[in-house]
PDB file of C-alpha atoms (C1' of nucleotides) in Angstrom:
ATOM      1  CA  MET A   1     -54.541   3.979-108.193  1.00 59.00           C
ATOM      2  CA  ALA A   2     -53.850   0.374-108.438  1.00 78.00           C
ATOM      3  CA  ASP A   3     -50.046   0.837-108.208  1.00 86.00           C
ATOM      4  CA  LEU A   4     -47.854  -2.064-108.657  1.00 89.00           C
ATOM      5  CA  ALA A   5     -46.017  -2.863-105.530  1.00 90.00           C
ATOM      6  CA  ARG A   6     -43.172  -5.130-106.455  1.00 90.00           C
ATOM      7  CA  SER A   7     -40.714  -3.476-104.194  1.00 91.00           C
ATOM      8  CA  PRO A   8     -40.463  -1.542-100.928  1.00 91.00           C
ATOM      9  CA  GLU A   9     -39.777   1.549-102.869  1.00 92.00           C
ATOM     10  CA  GLN A  10     -43.032   1.155-104.934  1.00 93.00           C
ATOM     11  CA  ILE A  11     -45.069   0.699-101.870  1.00 93.00           C
ATOM     12  CA  GLY A  12     -43.575   3.500-100.451  1.00 94.00           C
ATOM     13  CA  ASN A  13     -44.168   5.824-103.159  1.00 94.00           C
ATOM     14  CA  ALA A  14     -47.796   4.781-103.190  1.00 95.00           C
ATOM     15  CA  ILE A  15     -48.058   5.618 -99.619  1.00 95.00           C
ATOM     16  CA  ARG A  16     -46.711   8.851 -99.839  1.00 95.00           C
ATOM     17  CA  ARG A  17     -48.616   9.666-102.940  1.00 95.00           C
ATOM     18  CA  VAL A  18     -51.907   8.995-101.198  1.00 96.00           C
ATOM     19  CA  ARG A  19     -50.935  10.497 -97.942  1.00 96.00           C
ATOM     20  CA  LYS A  20     -50.379  13.813 -99.498  1.00 96.00           C
ATOM     21  CA  LYS A  21     -53.581  13.467-101.493  1.00 94.00           C
ATOM     22  CA  ARG A  22     -55.365  13.091 -98.073  1.00 95.00           C
ATOM     23  CA  GLY A  23     -53.387  16.325 -96.950  1.00 95.00           C
ATOM     24  CA  MET A  24     -51.939  14.270 -94.035  1.00 96.00           C
ATOM     25  CA  SER A  25     -48.462  14.965 -92.534  1.00 96.00           C
ATOM     26  CA  GLN A  26     -46.124  11.927 -91.656  1.00 96.00           C
ATOM     27  CA  ALA A  27     -46.749  12.838 -87.975  1.00 96.00           C
ATOM     28  CA  GLU A  28     -50.620  12.667 -88.547  1.00 96.00           C
ATOM     29  CA  LEU A  29     -50.358   9.498 -90.237  1.00 96.00           C
ATOM     30  CA  GLY A  30     -48.004   8.285 -87.540  1.00 95.00           C
ATOM     31  CA  GLU A  31     -50.717   9.306 -84.929  1.00 93.00           C
ATOM     32  CA  LYS A  32     -53.356   7.305 -86.639  1.00 94.00           C
ATOM     33  CA  THR A  33     -51.245   4.247 -86.954  1.00 94.00           C
ATOM     34  CA  GLY A  34     -49.567   4.348 -83.612  1.00 93.00           C
ATOM     35  CA  LEU A  35     -46.046   4.667 -85.353  1.00 94.00           C
ATOM     36  CA  ARG A  36     -43.588   7.314 -85.168  1.00 94.00           C
ATOM     37  CA  GLN A  37     -43.089   9.959 -87.522  1.00 95.00           C
ATOM     38  CA  GLY A  38     -39.511   8.802 -88.352  1.00 94.00           C
ATOM     39  CA  THR A  39     -40.895   5.180 -88.863  1.00 95.00           C
ATOM     40  CA  ILE A  40     -43.313   6.717 -91.612  1.00 96.00           C
ATOM     41  CA  SER A  41     -40.492   8.442 -93.222  1.00 95.00           C
ATOM     42  CA  LEU A  42     -38.474   5.220 -93.432  1.00 94.00           C
ATOM     43  CA  ILE A  43     -41.355   3.152 -94.835  1.00 95.00           C
ATOM     44  CA  GLU A  44     -42.093   6.002 -97.569  1.00 95.00           C
ATOM     45  CA  LYS A  45     -38.335   5.918 -98.587  1.00 92.00           C
ATOM     46  CA  GLY A  46     -38.703   2.248 -99.155  1.00 89.00           C
ATOM     47  CA  HIS A  47     -37.291   0.525 -96.086  1.00 82.00           C
ATOM     48  CA  SER A  48     -36.929  -2.889 -97.258  1.00 72.00           C
ATOM     49  CA  ALA A  49     -37.164  -4.788 -93.929  1.00 81.00           C
ATOM     50  CA  ALA A  50     -40.294  -2.956 -92.683  1.00 88.00           C
ATOM     51  CA  LYS A  51     -42.685  -5.465 -91.024  1.00 91.00           C
ATOM     52  CA  LEU A  52     -45.497  -6.629 -92.939  1.00 91.00           C
ATOM     53  CA  GLU A  53     -47.897  -5.655 -90.192  1.00 89.00           C
ATOM     54  CA  THR A  54     -46.495  -2.113 -90.185  1.00 92.00           C
ATOM     55  CA  ILE A  55     -47.258  -1.539 -93.971  1.00 93.00           C
ATOM     56  CA  LEU A  56     -50.743  -3.192 -93.591  1.00 93.00           C
ATOM     57  CA  ALA A  57     -51.525  -0.555 -90.815  1.00 92.00           C
ATOM     58  CA  VAL A  58     -50.247   2.252 -92.872  1.00 95.00           C
ATOM     59  CA  LEU A  59     -52.367   1.233 -95.893  1.00 95.00           C
ATOM     60  CA  SER A  60     -55.439   0.893 -93.847  1.00 93.00           C
ATOM     61  CA  ALA A  61     -55.056   4.005 -92.274  1.00 95.00           C
ATOM     62  CA  LEU A  62     -55.012   5.694 -95.676  1.00 95.00           C
ATOM     63  CA  ASP A  63     -58.176   3.527 -96.851  1.00 94.00           C
ATOM     64  CA  LEU A  64     -55.714   1.394 -99.158  1.00 94.00           C
ATOM     65  CA  GLU A  65     -55.388  -2.328 -99.288  1.00 92.00           C
ATOM     66  CA  LEU A  66     -53.256  -4.895-101.014  1.00 92.00           C
ATOM     67  CA  ARG A  67     -54.315  -7.523-103.634  1.00 92.00           C
ATOM     68  CA  VAL A  68     -52.343 -10.520-104.633  1.00 92.00           C
ATOM     69  CA  ASN A  69     -52.348 -10.884-108.428  1.00 90.00           C
ATOM     70  CA  GLU A  70     -50.866 -13.373-110.865  1.00 91.00           C
ATOM     71  CA  ARG A  71     -48.350 -11.926-113.169  1.00 88.00           C
ATOM     72  CA  THR A  72     -50.272 -12.964-116.395  1.00 76.00           C
ATOM     73  CA  LYS A  73     -49.416 -11.830-119.807  1.00 69.00           C
ATOM     74  CA  GLN A  74     -52.421  -9.618-119.726  1.00 68.00           C
ATOM     75  CA  THR A  75     -51.322  -7.676-116.385  1.00 66.00           C
ATOM     76  CA  MET A  76     -47.811  -7.434-117.886  1.00 69.00           C
ATOM     77  CA  LEU A  77     -49.062  -5.885-120.935  1.00 75.00           C
ATOM     78  CA  ALA A  78     -51.088  -3.415-119.150  1.00 67.00           C
ATOM     79  CA  ASP A  79     -48.050  -2.620-117.051  1.00 65.00           C
ATOM     80  CA  ALA A  80     -46.127  -1.905-120.019  1.00 69.00           C
ATOM     81  CA  LEU A  81     -48.746   0.359-121.609  1.00 72.00           C
ATOM     82  CA  LEU A  82     -48.960   2.193-118.213  1.00 66.00           C
ATOM     83  CA  GLY A  83     -45.247   2.772-118.131  1.00 59.00           C
ATOM     84  CA  TYR A  84     -44.449   0.364-115.129  1.00 58.00           C
ATOM     85  CA  GLY A  85     -41.056  -1.156-114.986  1.00 49.00           C
ATOM     86  CA  LYS A  86     -39.374   1.929-116.547  1.00 40.00           C
ATOM     87  CA  LYS A  87     -35.948   2.848-115.311  1.00 30.00           C
TER      88      LYS A  87
ATOM     89  CA  MET B   1     -56.951 -14.654-108.223  1.00 58.00           C
ATOM     90  CA  ALA B   2     -56.574 -10.881-107.052  1.00 78.00           C
ATOM     91  CA  ASP B   3     -56.930 -12.176-103.450  1.00 85.00           C
ATOM     92  CA  LEU B   4     -57.509  -9.408-100.969  1.00 89.00           C
ATOM     93  CA  ALA B   5     -54.415  -8.984 -98.768  1.00 90.00           C
ATOM     94  CA  ARG B   6     -55.596  -7.199 -95.742  1.00 89.00           C
ATOM     95  CA  SER B   7     -53.794  -9.321 -92.973  1.00 90.00           C
ATOM     96  CA  PRO B   8     -50.885 -11.549 -92.862  1.00 91.00           C
ATOM     97  CA  GLU B   9     -53.363 -14.462 -92.752  1.00 90.00           C
ATOM     98  CA  GLN B  10     -54.874 -13.457 -96.043  1.00 91.00           C
ATOM     99  CA  ILE B  11     -51.433 -13.081 -97.552  1.00 92.00           C
ATOM    100  CA  GLY B  12     -50.323 -16.415 -96.156  1.00 93.00           C
ATOM    101  CA  ASN B  13     -53.566 -18.189 -97.674  1.00 92.00           C
ATOM    102  CA  ALA B  14     -52.852 -16.682-101.186  1.00 93.00           C
ATOM    103  CA  ILE B  15     -49.283 -17.814-101.032  1.00 94.00           C
ATOM    104  CA  ARG B  16     -50.231 -21.345 -99.935  1.00 94.00           C
ATOM    105  CA  ARG B  17     -52.898 -21.819-102.487  1.00 94.00           C
ATOM    106  CA  VAL B  18     -50.629 -20.604-105.477  1.00 95.00           C
ATOM    107  CA  ARG B  19     -47.721 -22.712-104.181  1.00 95.00           C
ATOM    108  CA  LYS B  20     -49.885 -25.799-104.195  1.00 94.00           C
ATOM    109  CA  LYS B  21     -51.209 -24.845-107.788  1.00 93.00           C
ATOM    110  CA  ARG B  22     -47.764 -24.826-108.706  1.00 94.00           C
ATOM    111  CA  GLY B  23     -46.900 -28.229-107.397  1.00 93.00           C
ATOM    112  CA  MET B  24     -44.365 -26.815-104.911  1.00 95.00           C
ATOM    113  CA  SER B  25     -43.391 -27.979-101.357  1.00 95.00           C
ATOM    114  CA  GLN B  26     -42.358 -25.510 -98.821  1.00 95.00           C
ATOM    115  CA  ALA B  27     -38.888 -26.697 -98.876  1.00 94.00           C
ATOM    116  CA  GLU B  28     -38.742 -26.180-102.741  1.00 94.00           C
ATOM    117  CA  LEU B  29     -40.042 -22.541-102.295  1.00 94.00           C
ATOM    118  CA  GLY B  30     -37.612 -21.892 -99.575  1.00 93.00           C
ATOM    119  CA  GLU B  31     -34.930 -23.058-101.851  1.00 91.00           C
ATOM    120  CA  LYS B  32     -35.969 -20.655-104.320  1.00 92.00           C
ATOM    121  CA  THR B  33     -36.218 -17.583-102.027  1.00 93.00           C
ATOM    122  CA  GLY B  34     -33.104 -18.417 -99.661  1.00 90.00           C
ATOM    123  CA  LEU B  35     -35.639 -18.974 -96.880  1.00 92.00           C
ATOM    124  CA  ARG B  36     -36.105 -22.000 -94.579  1.00 92.00           C
ATOM    125  CA  GLN B  37     -38.973 -24.284 -94.994  1.00 94.00           C
ATOM    126  CA  GLY B  38     -39.943 -23.428 -91.361  1.00 92.00           C
ATOM    127  CA  THR B  39     -40.158 -19.822 -92.377  1.00 93.00           C
ATOM    128  CA  ILE B  40     -42.468 -20.514 -95.327  1.00 94.00           C
ATOM    129  CA  SER B  41     -44.512 -22.320 -93.002  1.00 94.00           C
ATOM    130  CA  LEU B  42     -44.920 -19.478 -90.549  1.00 93.00           C
ATOM    131  CA  ILE B  43     -45.687 -17.069 -93.302  1.00 93.00           C
ATOM    132  CA  GLU B  44     -48.343 -19.166 -94.735  1.00 94.00           C
ATOM    133  CA  LYS B  45     -49.967 -19.563 -91.417  1.00 91.00           C
ATOM    134  CA  GLY B  46     -49.866 -15.712 -90.952  1.00 86.00           C
ATOM    135  CA  HIS B  47     -48.354 -16.158 -87.557  1.00 75.00           C
ATOM    136  CA  SER B  48     -45.314 -14.105 -88.400  1.00 64.00           C
ATOM    137  CA  ALA B  49     -45.472 -10.690 -89.052  1.00 75.00           C
ATOM    138  CA  ALA B  50     -42.923 -11.083 -91.603  1.00 87.00           C
ATOM    139  CA  LYS B  51     -40.566  -8.649 -93.245  1.00 90.00           C
ATOM    140  CA  LEU B  52     -41.881  -7.069 -96.182  1.00 91.00           C
ATOM    141  CA  GLU B  53     -38.885  -8.200 -98.164  1.00 89.00           C
ATOM    142  CA  THR B  54     -39.399 -11.783 -97.243  1.00 91.00           C
ATOM    143  CA  ILE B  55     -43.000 -11.633 -98.319  1.00 93.00           C
ATOM    144  CA  LEU B  56     -42.112  -9.798-101.724  1.00 92.00           C
ATOM    145  CA  ALA B  57     -39.502 -12.503-102.382  1.00 92.00           C
ATOM    146  CA  VAL B  58     -41.900 -15.313-101.829  1.00 94.00           C
ATOM    147  CA  LEU B  59     -44.542 -13.759-103.876  1.00 94.00           C
ATOM    148  CA  SER B  60     -42.026 -13.122-106.717  1.00 93.00           C
ATOM    149  CA  ALA B  61     -40.979 -16.812-106.688  1.00 93.00           C
ATOM    150  CA  LEU B  62     -44.617 -17.711-107.344  1.00 94.00           C
ATOM    151  CA  ASP B  63     -44.932 -15.160-110.116  1.00 93.00           C
ATOM    152  CA  LEU B  64     -47.341 -13.196-107.970  1.00 93.00           C
ATOM    153  CA  GLU B  65     -47.157  -9.567-107.211  1.00 92.00           C
ATOM    154  CA  LEU B  66     -48.945  -7.130-105.130  1.00 92.00           C
ATOM    155  CA  ARG B  67     -50.973  -4.061-105.960  1.00 93.00           C
ATOM    156  CA  VAL B  68     -51.957  -1.145-103.791  1.00 93.00           C
ATOM    157  CA  ASN B  69     -55.836  -0.370-104.279  1.00 91.00           C
ATOM    158  CA  GLU B  70     -58.023   2.287-102.735  1.00 92.00           C
ATOM    159  CA  ARG B  71     -60.765   0.982-101.021  1.00 88.00           C
ATOM    160  CA  THR B  72     -63.495   2.594-103.119  1.00 77.00           C
ATOM    161  CA  LYS B  73     -67.298   1.797-102.758  1.00 70.00           C
ATOM    162  CA  GLN B  74     -66.907  -0.316-105.808  1.00 69.00           C
ATOM    163  CA  THR B  75     -64.386  -2.549-104.544  1.00 67.00           C
ATOM    164  CA  MET B  76     -65.930  -2.923-101.059  1.00 69.00           C
ATOM    165  CA  LEU B  77     -69.249  -3.938-103.094  1.00 76.00           C
ATOM    166  CA  ALA B  78     -67.181  -6.480-105.130  1.00 66.00           C
ATOM    167  CA  ASP B  79     -65.678  -7.722-101.882  1.00 65.00           C
ATOM    168  CA  ALA B  80     -69.087  -8.259-100.155  1.00 69.00           C
ATOM    169  CA  LEU B  81     -70.251 -10.072-103.249  1.00 73.00           C
ATOM    170  CA  LEU B  82     -67.194 -12.271-103.532  1.00 66.00           C
ATOM    171  CA  GLY B  83     -67.634 -13.044 -99.809  1.00 60.00           C
ATOM    172  CA  TYR B  84     -64.602 -11.329 -98.471  1.00 57.00           C
ATOM    173  CA  GLY B  85     -64.617 -10.135 -95.100  1.00 49.00           C
ATOM    174  CA  LYS B  86     -66.806 -12.917 -93.685  1.00 40.00           C
ATOM    175  CA  LYS B  87     -66.082 -14.572 -90.218  1.00 30.00           C
TER     176      LYS B  87
ATOM    177  C1'  DT C   1     -51.690 -49.480 -92.854  1.00 77.23           C
ATOM    178  C1'  DG C   2     -47.021 -48.783 -93.072  1.00 77.23           C
ATOM    179  C1'  DT C   3     -43.669 -45.832 -94.839  1.00 77.23           C
ATOM    180  C1'  DA C   4     -41.989 -41.577 -97.222  1.00 77.23           C
ATOM    181  C1'  DA C   5     -42.750 -37.074 -97.882  1.00 77.23           C
ATOM    182  C1'  DA C   6     -44.447 -32.735 -96.253  1.00 77.23           C
ATOM    183  C1'  DT C   7     -45.565 -29.575 -92.711  1.00 77.23           C
ATOM    184  C1'  DA C   8     -45.548 -27.772 -87.999  1.00 77.23           C
ATOM    185  C1'  DT C   9     -42.738 -26.687 -83.846  1.00 77.23           C
ATOM    186  C1'  DA C  10     -38.686 -26.171 -80.703  1.00 77.23           C
ATOM    187  C1'  DC C  11     -34.726 -23.568 -78.667  1.00 77.23           C
ATOM    188  C1'  DA C  12     -30.862 -20.667 -78.414  1.00 77.23           C
ATOM    189  C1'  DA C  13     -28.197 -17.374 -81.054  1.00 77.23           C
ATOM    190  C1'  DA C  14     -28.087 -13.489 -84.296  1.00 77.23           C
ATOM    191  C1'  DA C  15     -30.034  -9.634 -86.716  1.00 77.23           C
ATOM    192  C1'  DT C  16     -32.866  -5.919 -86.737  1.00 77.23           C
ATOM    193  C1'  DA C  17     -37.459  -3.083 -86.674  1.00 77.23           C
ATOM    194  C1'  DG C  18     -39.606   0.235 -84.084  1.00 77.23           C
ATOM    195  C1'  DC C  19     -39.531   3.031 -79.847  1.00 77.23           C
ATOM    196  C1'  DG C  20     -38.306   7.482 -77.211  1.00 77.23           C
ATOM    197  C1'  DT C  21     -36.168  11.251 -77.609  1.00 77.23           C
ATOM    198  C1'  DA C  22     -33.599  14.531 -80.049  1.00 77.23           C
ATOM    199  C1'  DT C  23     -31.964  17.249 -83.619  1.00 77.23           C
ATOM    200  C1'  DA C  24     -30.499  18.340 -88.422  1.00 77.23           C
ATOM    201  C1'  DA C  25     -31.974  19.285 -92.868  1.00 77.23           C
ATOM    202  C1'  DA C  26     -35.496  20.487 -96.319  1.00 77.23           C
ATOM    203  C1'  DA C  27     -39.748  22.414 -97.839  1.00 77.23           C
ATOM    204  C1'  DC C  28     -43.479  25.899 -97.225  1.00 77.23           C
ATOM    205  C1'  DT C  29     -45.052  30.311 -96.569  1.00 77.23           C
ATOM    206  C1'  DG C  30     -46.160  34.980 -95.180  1.00 77.23           C
TER     207       DG C  30
ATOM    208  C1'  DC D   1     -35.606  35.538 -96.400  1.00 77.23           C
ATOM    209  C1'  DA D   2     -36.961  34.777 -91.682  1.00 77.23           C
ATOM    210  C1'  DG D   3     -40.096  31.710 -89.235  1.00 77.23           C
ATOM    211  C1'  DT D   4     -42.417  27.627 -89.267  1.00 77.23           C
ATOM    212  C1'  DT D   5     -43.940  23.221 -90.560  1.00 77.23           C
ATOM    213  C1'  DT D   6     -42.371  18.870 -92.536  1.00 77.23           C
ATOM    214  C1'  DT D   7     -39.225  15.214 -93.234  1.00 77.23           C
ATOM    215  C1'  DA D   8     -34.893  12.755 -92.572  1.00 77.23           C
ATOM    216  C1'  DT D   9     -31.475  10.938 -89.501  1.00 77.23           C
ATOM    217  C1'  DA D  10     -29.139   9.549 -85.045  1.00 77.23           C
ATOM    218  C1'  DC D  11     -28.308   6.592 -80.680  1.00 77.23           C
ATOM    219  C1'  DG D  12     -29.349   3.288 -77.219  1.00 77.23           C
ATOM    220  C1'  DC D  13     -32.748   0.092 -75.888  1.00 77.23           C
ATOM    221  C1'  DT D  14     -36.216  -3.555 -76.213  1.00 77.23           C
ATOM    222  C1'  DA D  15     -38.990  -6.579 -78.722  1.00 77.23           C
ATOM    223  C1'  DT D  16     -39.434  -9.668 -82.325  1.00 77.23           C
ATOM    224  C1'  DT D  17     -38.215 -12.173 -86.496  1.00 77.23           C
ATOM    225  C1'  DT D  18     -35.279 -15.214 -88.910  1.00 77.23           C
ATOM    226  C1'  DT D  19     -31.659 -18.522 -88.649  1.00 77.23           C
ATOM    227  C1'  DG D  20     -29.627 -23.170 -87.901  1.00 77.23           C
ATOM    228  C1'  DT D  21     -30.463 -27.449 -86.512  1.00 77.23           C
ATOM    229  C1'  DA D  22     -33.582 -30.796 -85.247  1.00 77.23           C
ATOM    230  C1'  DT D  23     -37.724 -33.248 -84.224  1.00 77.23           C
ATOM    231  C1'  DA D  24     -42.658 -33.813 -83.851  1.00 77.23           C
ATOM    232  C1'  DT D  25     -46.913 -34.351 -86.456  1.00 77.23           C
ATOM    233  C1'  DT D  26     -49.700 -34.554 -90.370  1.00 77.23           C
ATOM    234  C1'  DT D  27     -50.622 -35.912 -95.016  1.00 77.23           C
ATOM    235  C1'  DA D  28     -50.011 -38.745 -99.212  1.00 77.23           C
ATOM    236  C1'  DC D  29     -50.251 -42.987-101.343  1.00 77.23           C
ATOM    237  C1'  DA D  30     -48.416 -47.482-102.656  1.00 77.23           C
TER     238       DA D  30
END
DNA sequence: TGTAAATATACAAAATAGCGTATAAAACTG
DNA sequence: CAGTTTTATACGCTATTTTGTATATTTACA
């Protein structure tokens, strides 16, 4: 939870993880959002140029949401401890 | 901080708020991100369903980041108390 | 209030996302 | 390991975003 989303890849990973947790296929998620299965596939793979709107629709269908955070020392420390930013 | 970003408008508002806090003009932010002043304007107004890439570039230039959260009862209660979701 | 800075907007051109349809490739599963 | 489900990918097409350039409009402030 509370995945860092600093790149399309990270967002895609978060989406895929939660979709599976919900036991949903890409086709089902597409149905729910009005997107094609192929589009969901692209997004999960980190399609960099996806439209914001599209991403938000997918997140919403999975009961997810975005938050805008400042990168403070605290959050950066927390990320390090949680292993974010690792290659 | 930690603004909810459920729509392009909300993201735009967060961006504008922080840009001003940083004492930056739209032109300066555009310079930093390789986007036009006019594009920054559109993003902040939430009019454009901008590309994810573009949003991430702007956020990064402002030392902001996104997090993907599940909408739990807790977060929904917190939002209500903080006045999110009001018309 | 007058002027400079900042922001909103316009228009044609260029780039590209998502669609529809379809299929190939991969992952499950009995 | 054959059959099925799921996921990745392709192509032409249309819609829409971003660009470049330019100019209104608004805001700030001396």
